[in-house]
Structure formats: structure tokens, C-alpha cells
Coordinates of C-alpha atoms in Angstrom, one line a residue:
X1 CA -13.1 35.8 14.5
X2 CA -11.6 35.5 10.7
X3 CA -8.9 34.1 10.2
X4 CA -5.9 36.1 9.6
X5 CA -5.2 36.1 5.6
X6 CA -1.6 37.4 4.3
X7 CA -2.3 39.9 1.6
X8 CA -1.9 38.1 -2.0
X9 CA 0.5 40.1 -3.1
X10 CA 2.9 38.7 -0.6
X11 CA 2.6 35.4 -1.3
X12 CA 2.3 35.6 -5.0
X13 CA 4.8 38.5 -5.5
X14 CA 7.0 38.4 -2.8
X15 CA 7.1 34.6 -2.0
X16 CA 6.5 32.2 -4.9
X17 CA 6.6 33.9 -8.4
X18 CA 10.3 35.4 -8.2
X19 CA 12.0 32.5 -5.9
X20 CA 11.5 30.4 -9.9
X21 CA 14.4 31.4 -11.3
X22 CA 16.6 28.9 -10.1
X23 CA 20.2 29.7 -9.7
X24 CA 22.9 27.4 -10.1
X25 CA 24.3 27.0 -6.7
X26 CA 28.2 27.4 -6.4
X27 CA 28.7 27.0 -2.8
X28 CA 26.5 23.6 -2.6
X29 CA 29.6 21.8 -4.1
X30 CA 31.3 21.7 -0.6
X31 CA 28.5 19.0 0.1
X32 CA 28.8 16.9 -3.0
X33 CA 26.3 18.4 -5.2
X34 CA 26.6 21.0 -8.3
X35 CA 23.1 22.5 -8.5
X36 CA 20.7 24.5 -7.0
X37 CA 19.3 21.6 -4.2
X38 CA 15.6 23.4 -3.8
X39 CA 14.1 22.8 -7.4
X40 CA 11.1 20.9 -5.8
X41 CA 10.0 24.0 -3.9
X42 CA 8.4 23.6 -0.5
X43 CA 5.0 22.9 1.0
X44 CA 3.3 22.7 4.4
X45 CA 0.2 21.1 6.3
X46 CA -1.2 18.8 8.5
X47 CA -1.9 21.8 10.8
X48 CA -2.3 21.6 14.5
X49 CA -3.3 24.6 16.3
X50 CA 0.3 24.9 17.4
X51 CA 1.8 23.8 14.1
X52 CA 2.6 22.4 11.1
X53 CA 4.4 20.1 9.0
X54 CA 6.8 22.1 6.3
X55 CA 8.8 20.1 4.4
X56 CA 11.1 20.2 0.9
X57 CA 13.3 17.6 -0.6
X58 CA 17.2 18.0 -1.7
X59 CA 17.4 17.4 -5.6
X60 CA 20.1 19.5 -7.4
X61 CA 19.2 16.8 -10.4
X62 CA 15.5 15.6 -9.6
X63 CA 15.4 13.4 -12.8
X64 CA 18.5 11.5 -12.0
X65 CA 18.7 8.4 -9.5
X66 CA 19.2 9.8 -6.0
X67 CA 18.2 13.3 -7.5
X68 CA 21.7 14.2 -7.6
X69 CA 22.8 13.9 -3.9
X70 CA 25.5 12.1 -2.3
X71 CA 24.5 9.0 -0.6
X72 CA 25.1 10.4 2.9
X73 CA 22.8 12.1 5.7
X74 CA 22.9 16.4 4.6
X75 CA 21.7 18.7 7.8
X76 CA 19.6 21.5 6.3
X77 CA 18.2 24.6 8.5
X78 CA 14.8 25.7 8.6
X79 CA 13.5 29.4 10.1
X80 CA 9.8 30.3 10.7
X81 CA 9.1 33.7 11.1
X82 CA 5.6 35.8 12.1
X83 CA 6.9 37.9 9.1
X84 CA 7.4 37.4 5.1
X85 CA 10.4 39.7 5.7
X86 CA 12.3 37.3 8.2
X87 CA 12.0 40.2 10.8
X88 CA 10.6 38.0 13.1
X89 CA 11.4 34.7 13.8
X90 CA 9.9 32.6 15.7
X91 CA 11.1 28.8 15.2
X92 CA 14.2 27.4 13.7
X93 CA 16.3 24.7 13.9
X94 CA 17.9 21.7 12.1
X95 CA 16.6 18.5 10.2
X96 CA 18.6 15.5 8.6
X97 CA 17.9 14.4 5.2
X98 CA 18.5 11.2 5.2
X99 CA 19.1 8.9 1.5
X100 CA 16.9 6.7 2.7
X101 CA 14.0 9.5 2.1
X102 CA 15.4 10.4 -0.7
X103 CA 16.4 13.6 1.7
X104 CA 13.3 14.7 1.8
X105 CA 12.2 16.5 5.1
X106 CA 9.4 16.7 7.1
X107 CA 9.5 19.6 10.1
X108 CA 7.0 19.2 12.5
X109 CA 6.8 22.6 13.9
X110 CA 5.2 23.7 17.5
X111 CA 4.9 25.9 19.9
X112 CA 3.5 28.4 17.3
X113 CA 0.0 30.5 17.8
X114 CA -2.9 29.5 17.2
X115 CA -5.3 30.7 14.1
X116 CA -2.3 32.8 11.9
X117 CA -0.3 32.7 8.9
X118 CA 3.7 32.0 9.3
X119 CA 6.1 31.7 6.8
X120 CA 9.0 29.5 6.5
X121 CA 11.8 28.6 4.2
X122 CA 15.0 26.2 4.6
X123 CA 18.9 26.8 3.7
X124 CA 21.4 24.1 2.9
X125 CA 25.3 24.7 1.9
X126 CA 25.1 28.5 1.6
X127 CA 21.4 28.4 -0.6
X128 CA 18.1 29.3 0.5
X129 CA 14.8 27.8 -0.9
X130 CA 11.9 29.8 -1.9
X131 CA 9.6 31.0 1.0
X132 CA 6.4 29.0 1.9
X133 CA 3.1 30.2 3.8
X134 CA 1.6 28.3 6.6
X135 CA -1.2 28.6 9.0
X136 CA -2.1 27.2 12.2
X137 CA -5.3 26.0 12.9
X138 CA -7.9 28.4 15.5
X139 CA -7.5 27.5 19.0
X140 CA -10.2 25.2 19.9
X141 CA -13.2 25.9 20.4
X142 CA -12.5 29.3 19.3
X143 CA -15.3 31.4 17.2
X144 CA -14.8 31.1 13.3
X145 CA -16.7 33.4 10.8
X146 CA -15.0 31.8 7.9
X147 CA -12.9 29.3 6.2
X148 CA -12.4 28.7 2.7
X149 CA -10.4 26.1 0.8
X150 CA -10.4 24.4 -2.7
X151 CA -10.2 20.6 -3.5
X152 CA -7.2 19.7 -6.2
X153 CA -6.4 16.4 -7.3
X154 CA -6.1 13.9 -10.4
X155 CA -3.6 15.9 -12.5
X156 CA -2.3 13.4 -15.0
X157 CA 1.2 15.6 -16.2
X158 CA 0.6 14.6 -19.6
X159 CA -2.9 15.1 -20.3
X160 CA -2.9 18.9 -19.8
X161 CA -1.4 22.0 -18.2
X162 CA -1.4 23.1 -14.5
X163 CA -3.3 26.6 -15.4
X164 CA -5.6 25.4 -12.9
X165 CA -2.9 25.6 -9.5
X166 CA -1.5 29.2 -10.9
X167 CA -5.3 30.2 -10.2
X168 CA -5.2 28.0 -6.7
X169 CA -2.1 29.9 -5.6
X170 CA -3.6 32.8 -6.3
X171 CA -6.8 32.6 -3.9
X172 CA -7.3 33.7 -0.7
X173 CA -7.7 30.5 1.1
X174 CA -7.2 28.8 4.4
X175 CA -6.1 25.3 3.2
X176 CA -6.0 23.1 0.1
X177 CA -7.5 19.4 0.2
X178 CA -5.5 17.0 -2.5
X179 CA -7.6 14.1 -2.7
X180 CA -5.0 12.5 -4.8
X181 CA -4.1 10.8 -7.9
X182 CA -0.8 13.4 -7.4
X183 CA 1.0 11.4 -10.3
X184 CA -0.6 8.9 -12.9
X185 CA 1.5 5.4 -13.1
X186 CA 0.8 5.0 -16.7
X187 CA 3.4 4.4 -19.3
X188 CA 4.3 7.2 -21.2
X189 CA 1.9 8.7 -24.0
X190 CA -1.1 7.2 -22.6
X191 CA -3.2 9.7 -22.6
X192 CA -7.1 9.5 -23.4
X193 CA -10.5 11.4 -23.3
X194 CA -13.5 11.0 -21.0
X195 CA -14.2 7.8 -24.0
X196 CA -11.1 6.6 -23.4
X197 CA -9.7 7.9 -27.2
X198 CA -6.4 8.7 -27.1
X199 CA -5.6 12.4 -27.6
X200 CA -2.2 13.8 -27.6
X201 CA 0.4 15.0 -24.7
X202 CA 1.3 18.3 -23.9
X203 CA 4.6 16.5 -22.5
X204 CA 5.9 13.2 -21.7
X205 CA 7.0 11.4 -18.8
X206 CA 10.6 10.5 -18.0
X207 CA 11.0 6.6 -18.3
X208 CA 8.8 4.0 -18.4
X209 CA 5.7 2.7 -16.3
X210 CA 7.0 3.1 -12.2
X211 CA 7.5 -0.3 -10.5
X212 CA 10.7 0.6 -8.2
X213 CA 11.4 3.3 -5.3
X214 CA 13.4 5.0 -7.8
X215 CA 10.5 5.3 -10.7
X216 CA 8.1 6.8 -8.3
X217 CA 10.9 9.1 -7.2
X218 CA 11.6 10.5 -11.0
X219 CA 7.7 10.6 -11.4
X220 CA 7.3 12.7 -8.2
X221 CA 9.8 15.0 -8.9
X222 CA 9.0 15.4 -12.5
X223 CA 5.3 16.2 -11.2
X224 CA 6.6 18.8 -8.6
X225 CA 8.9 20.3 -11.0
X226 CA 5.8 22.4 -12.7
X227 CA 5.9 25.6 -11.0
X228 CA 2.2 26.1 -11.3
X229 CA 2.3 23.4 -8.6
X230 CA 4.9 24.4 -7.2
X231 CA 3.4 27.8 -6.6
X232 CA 0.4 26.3 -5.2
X233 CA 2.4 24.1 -2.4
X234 CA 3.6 27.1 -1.4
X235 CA 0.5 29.4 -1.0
X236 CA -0.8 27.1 1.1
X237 CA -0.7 25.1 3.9
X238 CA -2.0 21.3 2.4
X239 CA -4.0 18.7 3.3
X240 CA -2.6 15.3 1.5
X241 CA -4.5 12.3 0.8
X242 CA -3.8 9.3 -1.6
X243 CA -5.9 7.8 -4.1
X244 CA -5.4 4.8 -6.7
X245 CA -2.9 6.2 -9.3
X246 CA 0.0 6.7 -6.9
X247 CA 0.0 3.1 -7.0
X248 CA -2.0 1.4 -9.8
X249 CA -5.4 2.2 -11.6
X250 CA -7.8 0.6 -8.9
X251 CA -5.6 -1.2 -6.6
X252 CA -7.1 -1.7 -3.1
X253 CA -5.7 -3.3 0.2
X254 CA -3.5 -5.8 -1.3
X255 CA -5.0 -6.1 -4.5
X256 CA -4.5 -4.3 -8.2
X257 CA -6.4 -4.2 -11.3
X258 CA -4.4 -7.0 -13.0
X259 CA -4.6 -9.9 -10.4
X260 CA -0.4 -9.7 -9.8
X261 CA -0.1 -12.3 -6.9
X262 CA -0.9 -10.1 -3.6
X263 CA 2.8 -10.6 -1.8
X264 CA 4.2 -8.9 -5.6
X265 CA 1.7 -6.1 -5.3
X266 CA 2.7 -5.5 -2.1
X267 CA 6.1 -5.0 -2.5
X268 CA 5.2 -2.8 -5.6
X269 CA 2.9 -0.7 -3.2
X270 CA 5.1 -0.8 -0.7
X271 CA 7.7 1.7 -2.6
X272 CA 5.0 3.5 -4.2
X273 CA 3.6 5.1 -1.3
X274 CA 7.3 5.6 0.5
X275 CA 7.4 7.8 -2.7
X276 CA 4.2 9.8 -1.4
X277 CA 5.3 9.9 1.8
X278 CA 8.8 11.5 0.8
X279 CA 6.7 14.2 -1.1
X280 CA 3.8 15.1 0.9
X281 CA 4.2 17.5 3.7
X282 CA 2.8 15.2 6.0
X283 CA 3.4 13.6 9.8
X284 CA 5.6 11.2 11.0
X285 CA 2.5 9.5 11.8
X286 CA 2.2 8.7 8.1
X287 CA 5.8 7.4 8.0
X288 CA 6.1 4.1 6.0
X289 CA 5.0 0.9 8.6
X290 CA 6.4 -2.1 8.2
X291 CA 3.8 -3.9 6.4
X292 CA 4.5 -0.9 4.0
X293 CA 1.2 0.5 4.3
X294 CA 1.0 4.3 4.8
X295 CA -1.8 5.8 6.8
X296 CA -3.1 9.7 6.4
X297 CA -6.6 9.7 8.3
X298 CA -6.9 13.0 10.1
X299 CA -9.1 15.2 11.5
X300 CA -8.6 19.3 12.0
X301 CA -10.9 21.5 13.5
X302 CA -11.5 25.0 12.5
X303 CA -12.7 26.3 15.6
X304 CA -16.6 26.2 16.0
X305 CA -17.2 26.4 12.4
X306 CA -16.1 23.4 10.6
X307 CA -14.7 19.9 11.3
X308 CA -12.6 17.9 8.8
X309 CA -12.5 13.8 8.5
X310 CA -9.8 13.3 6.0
X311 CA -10.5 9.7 4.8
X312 CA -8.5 6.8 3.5
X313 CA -10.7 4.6 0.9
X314 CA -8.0 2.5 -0.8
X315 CA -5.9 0.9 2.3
X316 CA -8.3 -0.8 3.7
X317 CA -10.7 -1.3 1.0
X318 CA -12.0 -4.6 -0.2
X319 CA -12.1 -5.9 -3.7
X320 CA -14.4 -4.3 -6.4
X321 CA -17.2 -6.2 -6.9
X322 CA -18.6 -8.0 -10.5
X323 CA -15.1 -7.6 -11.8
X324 CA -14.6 -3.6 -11.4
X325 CA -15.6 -1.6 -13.7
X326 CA -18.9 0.3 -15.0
X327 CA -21.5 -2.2 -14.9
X328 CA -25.0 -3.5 -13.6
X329 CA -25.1 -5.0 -10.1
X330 CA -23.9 -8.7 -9.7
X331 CA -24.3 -10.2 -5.8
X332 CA -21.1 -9.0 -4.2
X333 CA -22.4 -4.8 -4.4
X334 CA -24.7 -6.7 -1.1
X335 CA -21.9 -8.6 -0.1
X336 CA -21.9 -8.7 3.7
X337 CA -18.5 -8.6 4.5
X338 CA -17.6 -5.3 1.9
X339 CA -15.9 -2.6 3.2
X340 CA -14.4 0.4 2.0
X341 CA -13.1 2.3 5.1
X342 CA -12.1 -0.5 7.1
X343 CA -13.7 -1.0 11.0
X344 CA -11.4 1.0 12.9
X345 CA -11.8 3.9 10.6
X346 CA -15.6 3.7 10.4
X347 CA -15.4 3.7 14.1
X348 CA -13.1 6.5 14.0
X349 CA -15.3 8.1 12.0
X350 CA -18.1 7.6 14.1
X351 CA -16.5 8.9 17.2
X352 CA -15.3 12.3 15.3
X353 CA -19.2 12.8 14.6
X354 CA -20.6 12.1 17.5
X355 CA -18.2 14.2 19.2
X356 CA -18.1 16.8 16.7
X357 CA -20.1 20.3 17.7
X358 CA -18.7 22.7 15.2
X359 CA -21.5 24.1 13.0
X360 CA -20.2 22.0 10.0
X361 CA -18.7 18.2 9.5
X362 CA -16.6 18.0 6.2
X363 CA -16.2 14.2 5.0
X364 CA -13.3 14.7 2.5
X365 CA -12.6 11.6 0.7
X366 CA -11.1 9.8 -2.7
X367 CA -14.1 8.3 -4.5
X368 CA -18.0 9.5 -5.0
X369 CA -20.5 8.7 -2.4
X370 CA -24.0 9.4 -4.6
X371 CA -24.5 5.6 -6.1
X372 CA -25.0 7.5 -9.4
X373 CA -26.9 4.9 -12.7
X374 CA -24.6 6.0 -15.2
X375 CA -27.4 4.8 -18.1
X376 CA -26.9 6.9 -21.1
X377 CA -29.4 5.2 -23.4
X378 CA -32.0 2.2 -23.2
X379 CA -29.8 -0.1 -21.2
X380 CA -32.6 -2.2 -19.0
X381 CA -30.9 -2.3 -16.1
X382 CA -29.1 0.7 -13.7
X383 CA -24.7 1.0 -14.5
X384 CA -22.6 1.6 -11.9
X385 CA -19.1 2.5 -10.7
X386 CA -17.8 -0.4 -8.9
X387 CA -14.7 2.0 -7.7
X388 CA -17.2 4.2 -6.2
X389 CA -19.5 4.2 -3.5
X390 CA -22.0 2.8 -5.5
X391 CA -20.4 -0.9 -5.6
X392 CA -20.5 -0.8 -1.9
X393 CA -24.1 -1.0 -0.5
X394 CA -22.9 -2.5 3.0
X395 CA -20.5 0.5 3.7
X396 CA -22.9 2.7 2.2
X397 CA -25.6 2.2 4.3
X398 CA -23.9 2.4 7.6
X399 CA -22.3 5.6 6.9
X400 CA -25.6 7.3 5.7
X401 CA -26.7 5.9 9.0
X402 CA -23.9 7.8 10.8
X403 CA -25.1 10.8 8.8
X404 CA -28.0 10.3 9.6
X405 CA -27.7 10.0 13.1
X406 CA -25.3 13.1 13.5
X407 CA -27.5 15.6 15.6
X408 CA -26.2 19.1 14.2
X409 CA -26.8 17.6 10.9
X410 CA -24.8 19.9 8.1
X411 CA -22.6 17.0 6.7
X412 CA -20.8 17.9 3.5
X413 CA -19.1 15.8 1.8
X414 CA -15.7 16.8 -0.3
X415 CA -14.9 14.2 -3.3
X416 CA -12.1 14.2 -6.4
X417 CA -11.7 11.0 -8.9
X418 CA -14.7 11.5 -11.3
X419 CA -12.4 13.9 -13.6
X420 CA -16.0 15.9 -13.5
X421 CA -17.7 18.0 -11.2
X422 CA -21.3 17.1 -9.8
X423 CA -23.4 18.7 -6.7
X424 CA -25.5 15.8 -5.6
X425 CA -27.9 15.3 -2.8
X426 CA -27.2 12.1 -1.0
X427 CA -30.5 10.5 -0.1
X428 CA -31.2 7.8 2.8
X429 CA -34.6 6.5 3.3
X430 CA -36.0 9.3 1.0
X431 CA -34.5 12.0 3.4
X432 CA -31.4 13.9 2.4
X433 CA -28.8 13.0 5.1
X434 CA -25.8 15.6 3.4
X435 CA -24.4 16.9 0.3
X436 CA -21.4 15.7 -1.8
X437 CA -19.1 18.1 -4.0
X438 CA -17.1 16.5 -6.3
X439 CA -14.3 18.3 -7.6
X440 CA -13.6 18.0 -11.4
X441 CA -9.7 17.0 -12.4
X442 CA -6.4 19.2 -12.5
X443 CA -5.8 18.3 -16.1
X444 CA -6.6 14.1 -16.7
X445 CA -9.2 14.1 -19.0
X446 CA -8.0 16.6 -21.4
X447 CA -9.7 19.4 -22.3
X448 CA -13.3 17.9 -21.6
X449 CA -16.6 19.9 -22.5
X450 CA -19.5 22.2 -20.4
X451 CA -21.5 19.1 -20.1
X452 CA -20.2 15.4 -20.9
X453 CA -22.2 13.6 -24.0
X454 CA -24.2 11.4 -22.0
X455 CA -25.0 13.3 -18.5
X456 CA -28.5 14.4 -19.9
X457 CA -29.5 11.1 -18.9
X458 CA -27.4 10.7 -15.6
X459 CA -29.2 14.3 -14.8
X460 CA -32.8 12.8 -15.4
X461 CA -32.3 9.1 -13.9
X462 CA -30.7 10.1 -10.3
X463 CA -32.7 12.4 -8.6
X464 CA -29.3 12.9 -6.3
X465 CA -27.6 14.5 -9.1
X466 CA -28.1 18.4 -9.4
X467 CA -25.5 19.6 -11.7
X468 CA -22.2 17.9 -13.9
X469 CA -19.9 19.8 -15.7
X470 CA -16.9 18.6 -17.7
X471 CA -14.1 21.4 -17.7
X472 CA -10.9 20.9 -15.8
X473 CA -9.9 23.1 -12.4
X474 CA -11.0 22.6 -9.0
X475 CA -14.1 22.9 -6.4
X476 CA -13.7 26.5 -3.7
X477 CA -15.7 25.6 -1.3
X478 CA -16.3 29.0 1.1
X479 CA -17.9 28.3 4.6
X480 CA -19.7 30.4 6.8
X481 CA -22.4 30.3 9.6
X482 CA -25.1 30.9 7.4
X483 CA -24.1 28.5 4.2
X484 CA -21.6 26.4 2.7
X485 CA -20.8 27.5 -0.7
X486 CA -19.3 25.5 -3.7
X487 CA -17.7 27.9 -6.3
X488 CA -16.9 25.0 -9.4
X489 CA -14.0 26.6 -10.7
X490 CA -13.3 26.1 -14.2
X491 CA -10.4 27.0 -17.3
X492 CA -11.8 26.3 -20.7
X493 CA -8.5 24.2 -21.9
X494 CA -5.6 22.6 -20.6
X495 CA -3.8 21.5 -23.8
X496 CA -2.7 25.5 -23.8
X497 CA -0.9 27.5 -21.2
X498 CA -2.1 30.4 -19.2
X499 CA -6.0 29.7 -19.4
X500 CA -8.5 32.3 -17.2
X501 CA -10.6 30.9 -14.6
X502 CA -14.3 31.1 -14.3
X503 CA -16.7 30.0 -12.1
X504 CA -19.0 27.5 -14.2
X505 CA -21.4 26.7 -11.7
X506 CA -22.1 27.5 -7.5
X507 CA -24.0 25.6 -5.6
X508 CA -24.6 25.5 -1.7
X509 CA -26.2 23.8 1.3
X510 CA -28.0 26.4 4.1
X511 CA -27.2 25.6 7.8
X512 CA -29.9 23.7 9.3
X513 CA -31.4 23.0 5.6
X514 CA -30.7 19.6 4.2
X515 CA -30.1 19.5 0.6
X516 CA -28.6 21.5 -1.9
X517 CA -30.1 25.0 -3.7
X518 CA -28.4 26.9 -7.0
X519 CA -26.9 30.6 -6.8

């Protein structure tokens, strides 16, 4: 079967574009707030084939501390219907937002069919929000023709517009992947260029760099506020990772970029990803632990057509070796003891492979795989990403072994964080073993160019690397029996509104054909 795919009208018309003009809610007073409490829209995901997570926030004042609401538990309704209309309804109930989520709330919905579009919305004190769309997954093992879905993430608020999630909202899709970097920590005004030249902000964050629960909270919500986004989170049913910048540039396990004494970090990490977890429409299986740490792994199957491992490359990570950075290899890229997903998820891993007969397997993960020499003149010795992949030749190895051990073969691999797109091969023992897409930036970056100064050489020193391009937008990756097919989608400039989309490159993998062709 294909899936079942609302008509676009619907969802754009009827269900996200209108809901924007928010009104000032009168009747919300009775509860201690003056304003509208919906201005951070609504979004759903982590799909089950019964359900999903939908989930929105209370904030009549999302820039102020507490986002405007009274510090007190606020009950707030929820409906799912089979209908955009409301006609029929099929769920409801009633969820406590509590000030200790900064009343955010997370629905886990079930008891739904399997392999269909739904559509929700909430009410609370006489005001509706805008109306979401949500999907379960097929029922398993059930036969898929199609799934489609596009790969967001490193939108750094001040560096550009959100053109880029208009055009997301506005495709037919069956999910969105955020591979994160959903908000930059950075101090106001720093903004820079792939050189790391500062170039100036379309618009400024609210207060200064976020160390507390309530920075992150002001950062989020000013984030969520842009109704490009917003409209996005709405179309579609999300899958939500983390990366380094809802945090700090680079931190991993207990460590950051600055060597702050680990039990500080921590406690600094700690509210930062209570933060994500308040905003994300994700599980209770994700909920805060005690230790602080947040966990997101998943997997979702699309029927007999596609599996997805949703990674987690920063929790359990260790610490970047030779000093981080962009650099030759020192001893620790060997080191013995690295890791990057941690044992129990490289087992976990493992286990979803093995077990794992769909026609495709979809790695989606944070940083790039392809241990790409990032030479761009005479240097005499290979330059490498120590936050990639490439720093990491232990953890490397053994999942190219896993790869390569995976019977069905047809791995793809789904990647954000290079602020640049690439198609690349990735090759063990001189056999290609999958493909990696990596999905250009949102908006950090700025502007950026068709091709980076400098990637001529990257193109002719990795034989892994098939195509780069520099613009801004996202990767649409469309997946059928016969092919996996990347569509690099691509706006010309994010330091103006309202930029068209293009496609600036496609690129795709055959079924039962390792390695990637053009067209």
C-alpha cells in the first residue's frame, strides 16, 4: 500500500497558515493568564503504529520567566479526530501541565489505526490552539510502496530566515527527521560564515548566552515563535534528536569545549536538555533521568519498506581526540577505548540490523560518518573533523563491520551538522558498505555559496565524496522498492524572507546496488 497523504491544501490552508493570527484570549484570565496560551503552536511524533506523541506548551508570554503562567498545575483538553473538520473524533481526553515542565505537554496517544493521517489540536480556558497533523506508522509487516521525509536541523535564529520550513510544511511527506542543533547557545550577535567571519543578524536573541532552565526556556520559545517552524511542526508528525548546540558547541558525555569542571557541566547540561525535552514532542521515555541525561534512541518501522535507527552521538560519546577541532591525526583517533555511541547502543544497534528485514535500514544520526581529508591546499598530511566520525576509527570500524555484515544490505545513512550537503559513499575494505546524505543547515551558515571555496580539493582527495553544495534548506529523501532518492533541497538566501526552493542536486542508491549514482 501507500500511505495515506491528507491533501496539502488541508494542512497548509485549512490547518497551519490561518490558525497565525493569534488572538488575545479574554476568557484565559479565569486561569491567571491575559494572552492567547498557544503561541508555540503544536507538534507531533514518535509514532507507534497505534500512536503518537502530540504535544504544545502554555505560554501566553513565551519571553517572560515562566512564559507568563501562574505557578500552579493547568488541565488542558486534547481531541483527535480521523477528520480535519473535527467530524470525527476518535481520541480525547485531559493532560496536566505542570510548572515544573514549564506546562509543556506530551500526549501519548493510542489505540489509533495503523498507517493514516489524524489530526489533533488542544483547548485550555475557553481557547483552542491551531490544528496539527499526525500519522501513525503501517501496521507491521505490512507492504509499503512509499515513504518520504526530509532531514531539518542546525537553524541558528540569527544567522538567517526559516524560508527553508515554509517549503518543509509544504511537502507531501510522511515524517520530518531534526537531527538537531534546534537552538544555538551562543551569545547574542555571534554570527559567522562557513570562515568563521562574522556577518550580520537578521535578528537577535533575547538575553544573554543560556546557562539556567530559564535561558534555555526563552531560547526555545523564541526559536518556536517563527511561524515558518511553527508551520512545519505542524505539517508533520517529527522525529526529534539532539545534537551539540542545545547544550554547548562540542560538549560530549560529561565534557564541553572549554574544560568547565565535569560535575559544573553537568548541572549546566542537565537544564539544557530538560529544555529539549519540554519542547520536543517526544516520549516519556525521554523524560529527564536523574543523572539528568535525556535519552531519544528509537527505532520505527515503515512496514516492509524501510527501518529507522534514530541515534544518539553526544550522550555517550567520548572526548574529541588531539584537542577537537580540524586537524591531522594525533594517537587518540586509534585510541582503543573511543566511543561514540556507547556499548549498549552499538549493541542496540546491532540487534535492530540483524533483525531488521524491511527492504531499507535508515541510520539517522548527528554528525558525518565519511572520514572526509578536508586538505584544501598542499598541507602534507590528511585534516580531519575530530567532531565527526572521522576522529573515531575504533567506533568507525565496527559499525562499517555491522554494515557490512547486514545481509539485505541497502544501508543509508541520514546526517545534519556539516551546514553543507554531501552524497558520499562510505567505503570498508575497498567495498562500499552504504551511503551517507548529509543534509545542508536551516539557516547557520548564512547565505553560503553553490560550492564552498575549498571543496574542489575535498571532491578530488576522498574518493567517498560525490557531491557538496553550500546553500541552505534541507535533504527529501523519497523511498521506494526500486531506489532511495535524495532530492538536496536548496533556497538561494536566507538573509531575505520568502526565498523559492530548488532542487540543487539528486542523488540516489538502487536496491541491491551498493553505492551511489547521479539523476
Amino acid at each position: 500500500m501507500t500511505l495515506l497523504t491528507p491533501s496539502r491544501r488541508a494542512v497548509i490552508g485549512g490547518l497551519v497558515a490561518a490558525p497565525f493570527v493569534l488572538p488575545a484570549g479574554l476568557r484565559a484570565q479565569t486561569l491567571g493568564f491575559v494572552d492567547y496560551p498557544f503561541t508555540l503552536g503544536v507538534a507531533s511524533g514518535d509514532a507507534l503504529p497505534d500512536g503518537f506523541v502530540i504535544w504544545t506548551r502554555l505560554a501566553p508570554k513565551p519571553l517572560e520567566p515562566q512564559g507568563g503562567m501562574p505557578i500552579r498545575p493547568v488541565a488542558v483538553d486534547w481531541e483527535v479526530a480521523e477528520d480535519d473538520g473535527f467530524r470525527t473524533v476518535v481520541a480525547r481526553g485531559s493532560e496536566t501541565a505542570h510548572p515544573e515542565l514549564a506546562h509543556s505537554v506530551h500526549v501519548e496517544v493510542s489505540g489509533l489505526k495503523p498507517g493514516r493521517p489524524y489530526w489533533y489540536r488542544f483547548k485550555c480556558a475557553g481557547e483552542k490552539s491551531l490544528t496539527g497533523m499526525a500519522r501513525t506508522l503501517p501496521a507491521i509487516g505490512a507492504i509499503v510502496d512509499k515513504v518520504r521525509f526530509a532531514a531539518v536541523g542546525c537553524q541558528h535564529f540569527e544567522a538567517g530566515w526559516y524560508t527553508a520550513y515554509r517549503h518543509v510544511a509544504e511537502e507531501e511527506l510522511d515524517f520530518v527527521f531534526h537531527y538537531g542543533d534546534y537552538i544555538y547557545e551562543y551569545h547574542p550577535g555571534t554570527v559567522t560564515n562557513e570562515r568563521h567571519q562574522p556577518i550580520d543578524p537578521v535578528r537577535l536573541y533575547v538575553g544573554g548566552e543560556p546557562y539556567t532552565l530559564g535561558d534555555y526556556r526563552i531560547r526555545y520559545a523564541q526559536e518556536t515563535l517563527d511561524t515558518d517552524l511553527m508551520a512545519a511542526r505542524a505539517a508533520h508528525p517529527w522525529f526529534c534528536t539532539y545534537d551539540d548546540h542545545e547544550v554547548d558547541n562540542n560538549w560530549v558525555s560529561d565534557r564541553d569545549q572549554d574544560g568547565t569542571d565535569p560535575a559544573l557541566f553537568l548541572l549546566r547540561r542537565r537544564q539544557a536538555l530538560q529544555a529539549w525535552y519540554e519542547h520536543m514532542p517526544v516520549r516519556r521515555a525521554s523524560f529527564p533521568q536523574a543523572d539528568g541525561a535525556v535519552e531519544f534512541r528509537r527505532r520505527a518501522d515503515y512496514g516492509d519498506l524501510l527501518r529507522g535507527h534514530f541515534l544518539n552521538t553526544r550522550l555517550y560519546r567520548t572526548d574529541q581526540p588531539c584537542g577537537d577541532d580540524y586537524k591531522p591525526a594525533c594517537a587518540g583517533v586509534s585510541a582503543a577505548d573511543a566511543q561514540i555511541l556507547g556499548a549498549q547502543q552499538e549493541h542496540w544497534l546491532g540487534e535492530g540490523l540483524a533483525s531488521g528485514h524491511q527492504r531499507w535500514q535508515l541510520i539517522a544520526q548527528q554528525v558525518m560518518i565519511c572520514p572526509l581529508d578536508r586538505r584544501e591546499h598542499d598541507e602534507p598530511q590528511p585534516v580531519y573533523n575530530m567532531d565527526s566520525w572521522a576522529g573515531y576509527q575504533g567506533p568507525r570500524t565496527r559499525l562499517f563491520d555491522q554494515f557490512a555484515a547486514h545481509k539485505g544490505g541497502n544501508i543509508v545513512v541520514v546526517t545534519g551538522d556539516e551546514h553543507q550537503n554531501f552524497a558520499n559513499d562510505l567505503i570498508h575494505h575497498d567495498k562500499v558498505v552504504a551511503s551517507e546524505f548529509v543534509s545542508t543547515s536551516i539557516s547557520s551558515g548564512g547565505d553560503g555559496h553553490e560550492t564552498r571555496p575549498g571543496n574542489e580539493a575535498w571532491m578530488r582527495r576522498n574518493p567517498c565524496l560525490k557531491w557538496t553544495g553550500d546553500r541552505r534548506g534541507y535533504a527529501l529523501s523519497e523511498v521506494t522498492r526500486e531506489a532511495w532518492t535524495c532530492h538536496f533541497r536548496a533556497v538561494d538566501a536566507v538573509s531575505v524572507k520568502g526565498a523559492p526552493i530548488r532542487t540543487a542536486s539528486r542523488w540516489a542508491v538502487q536496491a541491491g546496488k551498493a553505492g551511489l549514482v547521479q539523476g
